[in-house]
Tab-separated table of C-alpha atoms in Angstrom:
chain	number	residue	atom	x	y	z
A	297	MET	CA	18.864	-9.206	0.483
A	298	PRO	CA	17.936	-7.993	-3.013
A	299	ARG	CA	20.657	-6.650	-5.232
A	300	GLN	CA	20.822	-2.928	-4.480
A	301	ARG	CA	22.967	-0.306	-6.131
A	302	PRO	CA	25.025	2.001	-3.901
A	303	ARG	CA	23.288	5.080	-2.507
A	304	PRO	CA	24.652	8.202	-4.239
A	305	ALA	CA	25.473	11.337	-2.309
A	306	ARG	CA	22.540	13.725	-1.979
A	307	THR	CA	22.703	17.332	-3.051
A	308	GLY	CA	21.162	20.136	-1.056
A	309	ALA	CA	21.268	18.182	2.219
A	310	GLY	CA	22.943	20.818	4.381
A	311	PRO	CA	22.539	21.402	8.118
A	312	GLU	CA	19.181	23.150	7.739
A	313	ALA	CA	17.704	20.309	5.674
A	314	ALA	CA	19.169	17.708	8.012
A	315	ALA	CA	17.599	19.421	11.030
A	316	ARG	CA	14.215	19.529	9.308
A	317	ASP	CA	14.410	15.873	8.281
A	318	ALA	CA	15.429	14.853	11.813
A	319	GLY	CA	12.064	16.238	12.928
A	320	THR	CA	10.194	14.000	10.481
A	321	LEU	CA	8.340	11.039	11.969
A	322	ALA	CA	6.812	8.377	9.700
A	323	PHE	CA	4.272	5.744	10.758
A	324	VAL	CA	3.877	2.596	8.651
A	325	GLU	CA	1.961	-0.647	9.148
A	326	SER	CA	2.609	-2.502	5.893
A	327	PRO	CA	5.502	-3.174	3.503
A	328	VAL	CA	3.894	-1.071	0.758
A	329	GLN	CA	3.560	1.901	3.106
A	330	LEU	CA	7.247	1.628	4.008
A	331	LEU	CA	8.227	1.328	0.339
A	332	ASN	CA	6.283	4.473	-0.497
A	333	THR	CA	7.786	6.278	2.485
A	334	LEU	CA	11.227	5.513	1.028
A	335	GLU	CA	10.024	6.747	-2.363
A	336	TRP	CA	8.775	9.970	-0.755
A	337	ALA	CA	12.053	10.486	1.117
A	338	TYR	CA	14.016	9.995	-2.117
A	339	THR	CA	11.840	12.496	-4.006
A	340	ALA	CA	11.806	15.047	-1.161
A	341	GLN	CA	15.523	14.497	-0.488
A	342	ALA	CA	14.716	13.823	3.150
A	343	THR	CA	17.787	12.137	4.592
A	344	ALA	CA	17.187	11.453	8.284
A	345	LEU	CA	13.684	10.158	8.909
A	346	THR	CA	12.586	8.252	11.973
A	347	VAL	CA	10.338	5.471	10.694
A	348	VAL	CA	8.066	3.873	13.279
A	349	VAL	CA	6.817	0.419	12.275
A	350	LEU	CA	3.522	-0.333	14.033
A	351	SER	CA	3.973	-4.043	13.572
A	352	PRO	CA	0.945	-6.191	12.717
A	353	GLN	CA	0.591	-9.803	13.851
A	354	ASP	CA	0.389	-11.460	10.431
A	355	PRO	CA	3.657	-13.413	9.911
A	356	MET	CA	3.922	-12.711	6.163
A	357	THR	CA	3.465	-8.984	6.669
A	358	ARG	CA	5.976	-8.936	9.515
A	359	GLY	CA	8.538	-10.737	7.387
A	360	GLN	CA	8.210	-8.287	4.504
A	361	LEU	CA	8.326	-5.347	6.909
A	362	ARG	CA	11.590	-6.584	8.420
A	363	ARG	CA	13.159	-6.817	4.949
A	364	MET	CA	11.918	-3.326	4.090
A	365	ALA	CA	13.254	-2.025	7.431
A	366	GLU	CA	16.722	-3.247	6.425
A	367	LEU	CA	16.473	-1.282	3.174
A	368	ALA	CA	15.355	1.819	5.096
A	369	ARG	CA	18.370	1.559	7.396
A	370	ASP	CA	20.612	1.170	4.348
A	371	GLU	CA	19.251	4.545	3.200
A	372	GLY	CA	20.383	6.160	6.444
A	373	HIS	CA	16.985	6.327	8.165
A	374	THR	CA	16.279	5.326	11.762
A	375	VAL	CA	13.763	2.497	12.123
A	376	ARG	CA	11.892	1.977	15.385
A	377	TRP	CA	10.046	-1.349	15.537
A	378	GLU	CA	7.002	-1.288	17.819
A	379	GLU	CA	5.139	-4.454	18.863
A	380	ALA	CA	2.018	-2.336	18.762
A	381	ARG	CA	-0.385	-5.272	18.846
A	382	GLY	CA	1.526	-7.608	21.175
A	383	GLY	CA	-1.114	-8.080	23.864
A	384	PRO	CA	-3.787	-6.034	25.653
A	385	THR	CA	-1.317	-3.554	27.177
A	386	ALA	CA	0.671	-3.017	23.946
A	387	PRO	CA	-1.319	-0.040	22.600
A	388	MET	CA	-0.943	2.042	25.754
A	389	ARG	CA	2.727	1.090	26.084
A	390	THR	CA	3.356	1.985	22.427
A	391	ILE	CA	1.513	5.294	22.616
A	392	GLY	CA	3.255	6.233	25.846
A	393	GLY	CA	6.654	5.532	24.352
A	394	LEU	CA	5.912	7.496	21.183
A	395	THR	CA	4.378	10.570	22.818
A	396	PRO	CA	7.709	12.436	23.304
A	397	LEU	CA	8.585	11.874	19.627
A	398	LEU	CA	5.145	13.045	18.563
A	399	ARG	CA	5.447	16.219	20.631
A	400	ARG	CA	8.803	17.099	19.065
A	401	ALA	CA	7.999	16.170	15.463
A	402	ARG	CA	7.642	18.999	12.964
A	403	ARG	CA	6.444	16.797	10.113
A	404	ILE	CA	4.408	13.575	10.222
A	405	VAL	CA	4.307	11.067	7.367
A	406	ILE	CA	1.580	8.406	7.458
A	407	GLY	CA	0.788	5.449	5.261
A	408	ASP	CA	-2.764	4.601	6.352
A	409	PRO	CA	-5.148	7.419	7.272
A	410	PHE	CA	-7.869	4.804	7.903
A	411	SER	CA	-5.852	3.164	10.690
A	412	ARG	CA	-7.301	3.760	14.142
A	413	TYR	CA	-3.814	3.519	15.561
A	414	VAL	CA	-2.609	6.318	13.284
A	415	GLN	CA	-5.724	8.401	13.889
A	416	LEU	CA	-5.130	8.190	17.631
A	417	LEU	CA	-1.472	9.169	17.254
A	418	LEU	CA	-2.437	12.179	15.119
A	419	THR	CA	-4.386	13.604	18.037
A	420	LEU	CA	-1.152	13.747	20.085
A	421	THR	CA	1.079	15.669	17.701
A	422	ARG	CA	1.624	19.387	17.263
A	423	ALA	CA	3.233	18.931	13.838
A	424	ARG	CA	1.965	21.443	11.292
A	425	ASP	CA	3.093	19.469	8.227
A	426	LEU	CA	1.344	16.200	7.409
A	427	VAL	CA	2.156	13.983	4.438
A	428	VAL	CA	0.079	10.973	3.370
A	429	VAL	CA	1.924	8.418	1.258
A	430	ASP	CA	0.203	5.729	-0.760
A	431	ASP	CA	-1.370	2.753	0.951
A	432	GLY	CA	-2.327	1.314	-2.413
A	433	THR	CA	-5.716	1.890	-3.962
A	434	ALA	CA	-7.143	2.837	-0.550
A	435	THR	CA	-5.599	6.254	-1.203
A	436	MET	CA	-8.220	6.860	-3.890
A	437	GLU	CA	-11.039	6.290	-1.413
A	438	PHE	CA	-9.334	8.403	1.252
A	439	ILE	CA	-9.090	11.416	-1.053
A	440	SER	CA	-12.707	10.993	-2.198
A	441	GLN	CA	-13.961	10.894	1.384
A	442	LEU	CA	-11.761	13.820	2.397
A	443	ALA	CA	-13.083	15.907	-0.497
A	444	ARG	CA	-16.686	15.100	0.464
A	445	GLY	CA	-16.098	15.777	4.154
A	446	GLU	CA	-17.089	12.215	5.079
A	447	ARG	CA	-15.768	10.124	7.930
A	448	LEU	CA	-12.941	7.803	6.947
A	449	VAL	CA	-14.166	4.257	6.243
A	450	ARG	CA	-12.379	1.586	4.202
A	451	TRP	CA	-14.055	0.900	0.856
A	452	HIS	CA	-14.581	-2.842	1.436
A	453	ARG	CA	-16.054	-2.428	4.898
A	454	ASN	CA	-19.753	-3.225	5.110
A	455	GLY	CA	-22.285	-2.098	7.687
A	456	SER	CA	-23.111	1.241	9.269
A	457	GLY	CA	-19.880	1.624	11.200
A	458	ARG	CA	-21.921	2.727	14.217
A	459	GLY	CA	-21.119	-0.101	16.621
A	460	ALA	CA	-20.013	0.460	20.209
A	461	ARG	CA	-16.303	0.567	19.310
A	462	ASP	CA	-16.969	2.947	16.412
A	463	LEU	CA	-18.925	5.315	18.624
A	464	ALA	CA	-16.263	5.228	21.339
A	465	PHE	CA	-13.538	6.043	18.850
A	466	ALA	CA	-15.551	8.671	16.927
A	467	PRO	CA	-14.024	11.732	18.698
A	468	PHE	CA	-10.461	10.602	17.872
A	469	SER	CA	-11.432	9.840	14.276
A	470	ALA	CA	-13.039	13.262	13.885
A	471	THR	CA	-9.935	14.999	15.267
A	472	ALA	CA	-7.682	13.039	12.902
A	473	ARG	CA	-9.880	13.956	9.947
A	474	ARG	CA	-9.609	17.634	10.874
A	475	ARG	CA	-5.820	17.295	11.056
A	476	LEU	CA	-5.839	15.741	7.587
A	477	THR	CA	-7.995	18.552	6.186
A	478	PRO	CA	-5.973	21.469	4.759
A	479	ALA	CA	-6.071	24.689	6.739
A	480	PRO	CA	-7.827	27.675	5.123
A	481	GLU	CA	-5.667	29.778	2.850
A	482	GLY	CA	-2.992	31.487	4.893
A	483	GLY	CA	-3.155	28.844	7.625
A	484	ARG	CA	0.006	27.380	9.117
A	485	ARG	CA	-0.924	23.699	8.705
A	486	THR	CA	-0.090	21.923	5.440
A	487	VAL	CA	-1.307	18.587	4.081
A	488	GLY	CA	0.550	16.802	1.303
A	489	LEU	CA	-0.177	13.666	-0.682
A	490	PHE	CA	2.507	11.518	-2.290
A	491	SER	CA	0.772	9.160	-4.682
A	492	SER	CA	0.980	7.147	-7.869
A	493	MET	CA	-2.819	6.796	-7.863
A	494	PRO	CA	-5.097	8.848	-10.139
A	495	VAL	CA	-6.608	11.226	-7.588
A	496	GLU	CA	-8.220	14.648	-7.633
A	497	ALA	CA	-7.191	16.133	-4.326
A	498	PRO	CA	-9.342	18.778	-2.627
A	499	PRO	CA	-8.095	22.378	-2.649
A	500	GLY	CA	-5.172	22.939	-0.328
A	501	VAL	CA	-3.708	19.430	-0.579
A	502	GLU	CA	-0.334	19.511	-2.308
A	503	VAL	CA	0.047	16.448	-4.524
A	504	THR	CA	3.436	15.031	-5.492
A	505	THR	CA	3.534	12.179	-7.984
A	506	ASN	CA	5.187	8.952	-6.900
A	507	GLU	CA	7.102	7.784	-9.978
A	508	PHE	CA	8.984	4.959	-8.203
A	509	ALA	CA	12.261	6.720	-8.919
A	510	TRP	CA	13.964	5.186	-5.860
A	511	THR	CA	12.990	1.657	-6.922
A	512	ARG	CA	14.273	2.176	-10.468
A	513	ASP	CA	17.472	3.800	-9.217
A	514	ARG	CA	18.310	1.083	-6.698
A	515	PHE	CA	17.255	-2.133	-8.499
A	516	GLY	CA	17.228	-3.786	-11.912
A	517	PRO	CA	16.629	-3.771	-14.756
A	518	PRO	CA	15.187	-7.296	-14.462
A	519	ARG	CA	15.790	-10.406	-16.516
A	520	LEU	CA	12.577	-11.360	-18.341
A	521	THR	CA	11.112	-14.847	-18.659
A	522	ARG	CA	9.012	-16.110	-21.562
A	523	ALA	CA	6.004	-17.149	-19.466
A	524	ALA	CA	3.358	-14.891	-17.961
A	525	ASP	CA	2.949	-14.262	-14.226
A	526	ILE	CA	-0.316	-13.792	-12.321
A	527	VAL	CA	-0.587	-11.457	-9.329
A	528	GLY	CA	-2.844	-12.637	-6.539
A	529	THR	CA	-5.312	-10.590	-4.544
A	530	SER	CA	-6.918	-10.778	-1.092
A	531	LEU	CA	-10.419	-9.948	-2.386
A	532	VAL	CA	-11.587	-13.395	-1.239
A	533	GLU	CA	-10.121	-12.931	2.233
A	534	THR	CA	-11.793	-9.522	2.633
A	535	GLY	CA	-15.164	-11.058	1.725
A	536	VAL	CA	-15.578	-9.190	-1.562
A	537	VAL	CA	-15.212	-11.995	-4.137
A	538	ASP	CA	-16.518	-15.585	-4.020
A	539	ASP	CA	-13.666	-18.066	-3.676
A	540	GLY	CA	-15.006	-20.513	-6.292
A	541	ARG	CA	-15.382	-17.769	-8.879
A	542	TYR	CA	-11.905	-16.495	-8.091
A	543	LEU	CA	-10.232	-19.887	-8.484
A	544	ALA	CA	-12.018	-20.458	-11.792
A	545	ALA	CA	-10.915	-17.040	-13.047
A	546	VAL	CA	-7.275	-17.681	-12.132
A	547	ALA	CA	-7.373	-21.065	-13.881
A	548	ALA	CA	-8.828	-19.499	-17.041
A	549	LEU	CA	-6.227	-16.719	-17.033
A	550	ALA	CA	-3.409	-19.244	-16.631
A	551	ARG	CA	-4.685	-21.284	-19.607
A	552	THR	CA	-5.272	-18.253	-21.805
A	553	HIS	CA	-1.948	-16.513	-21.194
A	554	GLY	CA	0.372	-19.422	-20.500
A	555	ALA	CA	1.099	-18.367	-16.929
A	556	THR	CA	3.311	-20.563	-14.762
A	557	ARG	CA	3.702	-18.550	-11.545
A	558	TYR	CA	1.247	-17.001	-9.114
A	559	PHE	CA	2.580	-14.225	-6.859
A	560	ALA	CA	0.488	-14.538	-3.704
A	561	HIS	CA	-0.761	-11.531	-1.800
A	562	ARG	CA	0.609	-11.504	1.732
A	563	LYS	CA	-2.936	-11.857	3.146
A	564	GLU	CA	-4.054	-14.807	1.020
A	565	SER	CA	-4.949	-17.904	3.037
A	566	ALA	CA	-2.868	-21.061	2.878
A	567	ASP	CA	-5.986	-23.157	2.170
A	568	LYS	CA	-6.900	-21.093	-0.894
A	569	LEU	CA	-3.341	-21.278	-2.213
A	570	ARG	CA	-3.299	-25.080	-1.808
A	571	ARG	CA	-6.494	-25.269	-3.837
A	572	LEU	CA	-4.935	-23.046	-6.496
A	573	VAL	CA	-1.988	-25.427	-6.849
A	574	THR	CA	-4.305	-28.430	-7.139
A	575	GLU	CA	-6.715	-26.838	-9.629
A	576	THR	CA	-4.293	-24.821	-11.776
A	577	GLY	CA	-0.820	-26.332	-11.430
A	578	LEU	CA	0.623	-22.840	-10.913
A	579	GLU	CA	3.772	-22.386	-8.875
A	580	ILE	CA	2.930	-20.299	-5.809
A	581	VAL	CA	5.490	-17.607	-5.007
A	582	ARG	CA	5.373	-15.944	-1.584
A	583	PRO	CA	7.248	-12.641	-2.124
A	584	ASP	CA	9.487	-11.458	0.701
A	585	LEU	CA	9.232	-7.845	-0.487
A	586	PRO	CA	6.547	-5.704	-2.178
A	587	LEU	CA	5.937	-6.852	-5.749
A	588	GLU	CA	7.318	-3.627	-7.226
A	589	LEU	CA	10.772	-4.556	-5.877
A	590	ILE	CA	10.405	-8.253	-6.743
A	591	ALA	CA	9.513	-7.378	-10.334
A	592	ARG	CA	12.238	-4.769	-10.669
A	593	ARG	CA	15.037	-7.095	-9.571
A	594	GLY	CA	13.588	-10.025	-11.606
A	595	PRO	CA	13.303	-12.496	-13.074
A	596	ILE	CA	9.762	-11.529	-14.091
A	597	GLY	CA	7.391	-12.504	-16.891
A	598	ARG	CA	7.062	-10.424	-20.015
A	599	LEU	CA	3.332	-10.280	-19.210
A	600	ILE	CA	1.981	-9.673	-15.698
A	601	VAL	CA	-1.748	-10.295	-15.237
A	602	SER	CA	-3.540	-8.833	-12.229
A	603	PHE	CA	-7.026	-8.287	-10.918
A	604	PRO	CA	-7.945	-4.708	-9.887
A	605	SER	CA	-5.320	-3.766	-7.306
A	606	THR	CA	-2.556	-1.338	-6.521
A	607	VAL	CA	-0.043	-3.034	-8.814
A	608	VAL	CA	-1.909	-2.121	-12.011
A	609	HIS	CA	-0.939	1.472	-11.185
A	610	THR	CA	2.503	0.918	-9.671
A	611	LEU	CA	4.097	-1.830	-11.766
A	612	PRO	CA	4.115	0.181	-15.034
A	613	LEU	CA	6.029	2.895	-13.155
A	614	ALA	CA	8.464	0.542	-11.439
A	615	LEU	CA	9.097	-1.301	-14.717
A	616	LEU	CA	9.382	1.783	-16.894
A	617	GLY	CA	11.953	1.244	-19.635
A	618	THR	CA	11.573	-2.542	-19.674
A	619	GLU	CA	9.584	-4.715	-22.104
A	620	VAL	CA	7.174	-5.964	-19.436
A	621	LYS	CA	3.471	-5.517	-20.171
A	622	VAL	CA	0.849	-5.311	-17.414
A	623	ALA	CA	-2.736	-6.487	-17.950
A	624	VAL	CA	-5.711	-6.086	-15.624
A	625	CYS	CA	-8.697	-8.427	-15.502
A	626	ASP	CA	-12.088	-6.925	-14.689
A	627	ILE	CA	-14.155	-8.291	-11.804
A	628	ASP	CA	-17.505	-9.609	-13.008
A	629	PRO	CA	-20.375	-8.414	-10.758
A	630	GLU	CA	-21.460	-12.059	-10.478
A	631	TRP	CA	-18.258	-12.846	-8.587
A	632	LEU	CA	-19.156	-10.560	-5.659
A	633	THR	CA	-20.378	-12.165	-2.452
A	634	ALA	CA	-23.615	-11.283	-0.725
A	635	HIS	CA	-21.534	-9.656	2.024
A	636	ALA	CA	-19.608	-7.327	-0.280
A	637	SER	CA	-19.970	-3.616	0.380
A	638	PRO	CA	-22.409	-1.823	-1.939
A	639	ARG	CA	-19.461	0.347	-2.981
A	640	ALA	CA	-17.291	-2.606	-4.005
A	641	GLN	CA	-18.129	-2.902	-7.708
A	642	GLY	CA	-17.880	0.828	-8.367
A	643	PHE	CA	-14.579	1.058	-6.540
A	644	LEU	CA	-13.060	-1.933	-8.373
A	645	ASP	CA	-14.269	-0.599	-11.730
A	646	GLY	CA	-12.632	2.725	-10.880
A	647	VAL	CA	-9.322	1.037	-10.064
A	648	THR	CA	-9.342	-0.724	-13.429
A	649	GLY	CA	-10.685	2.158	-15.483
A	650	THR	CA	-8.141	4.670	-14.248
A	651	ALA	CA	-5.075	2.442	-14.701
A	652	ARG	CA	-2.617	3.823	-17.239
A	653	ASP	CA	-0.327	1.881	-19.568
A	654	VAL	CA	-2.085	-1.439	-18.930
A	655	GLN	CA	-4.016	-3.840	-21.137
A	656	ARG	CA	-7.694	-4.356	-20.234
A	657	LEU	CA	-8.948	-7.946	-20.071
A	658	PRO	CA	-12.762	-7.979	-19.918
A	659	PHE	CA	-13.646	-11.202	-18.140
A	660	THR	CA	-17.164	-12.547	-18.576
A	661	GLN	CA	-18.973	-14.875	-16.210
A	662	ARG	CA	-19.079	-17.548	-18.914
A	663	VAL	CA	-15.290	-17.589	-19.377
A	664	ALA	CA	-14.584	-17.474	-15.659
A	665	ALA	CA	-16.896	-20.412	-15.070
A	666	GLY	CA	-14.698	-22.413	-17.471
């Protein structure tokens, strides 16, 4: 387990607060969502959450989630692990088991408003208080779609979204979107957003800034190395960026900045990582926790280079007070695949352009091609 400082006693956590927190139910599907749920609980001084992990099938994600679940238990929260995707009967079994908790919950915390699983669960709760915590840069797209009154669709998803499954699920999705829309002034339903992303929330959504105070309080400061580190991305795996262009860009970044390590995204394919080792000589690191915690406990490079992703917003906060610099490399439009969503370039440019306290690295096609 990572080195973790003792948990100090909380102030203001009397019987009334404890009763309210005991009625808080959080749903997470990724390590980052669970990390940001812990950050929210620390900021809100919520001391007795029930965190439901809707476990995915990906082994890397499951491993990180189990490590994060241990940290959540160390904080005094209850963690309920659900094999939500363990076979054809798993969804109904999971939903049936969670229904009593959903009926009793007074506050729901969710990490992925785009998740069909979460959208379905939202239709079963009577909770009047909803809180959305960051699921990375997807939060930016969620808030934009909510403000425009659009249906919730992930930014990298291509196509009309009007297939048979989409149409069958449409009523549940519409209900979830209504639940996530603030009630008119004077209404009894509240919607909150806990985010480190640069967002302009629609009227009625209460925004609380995620400053990664829990991470800084519990871990570090890190020991710094002399070499640079590169942060990987799953843009190839999601069909947004061409794999050849991506490998060439990583190789050029490693040469330019003297990088020696490559922190792989949990969804990057083993084949791509093998090619990276062969073509760049970088050491591949498979983190067992979200990168914010890995970087905070160290050792970490004095320069961290990333493509447009969540970490260009979160790492400067997690590493506040250290000498680490974060740089972000633009995505050249020529790197996009023919299957990339029409929204991809604008979204990626927005991720880069809104990042604070980072160095911009314009990356031309000529340089990336080596």
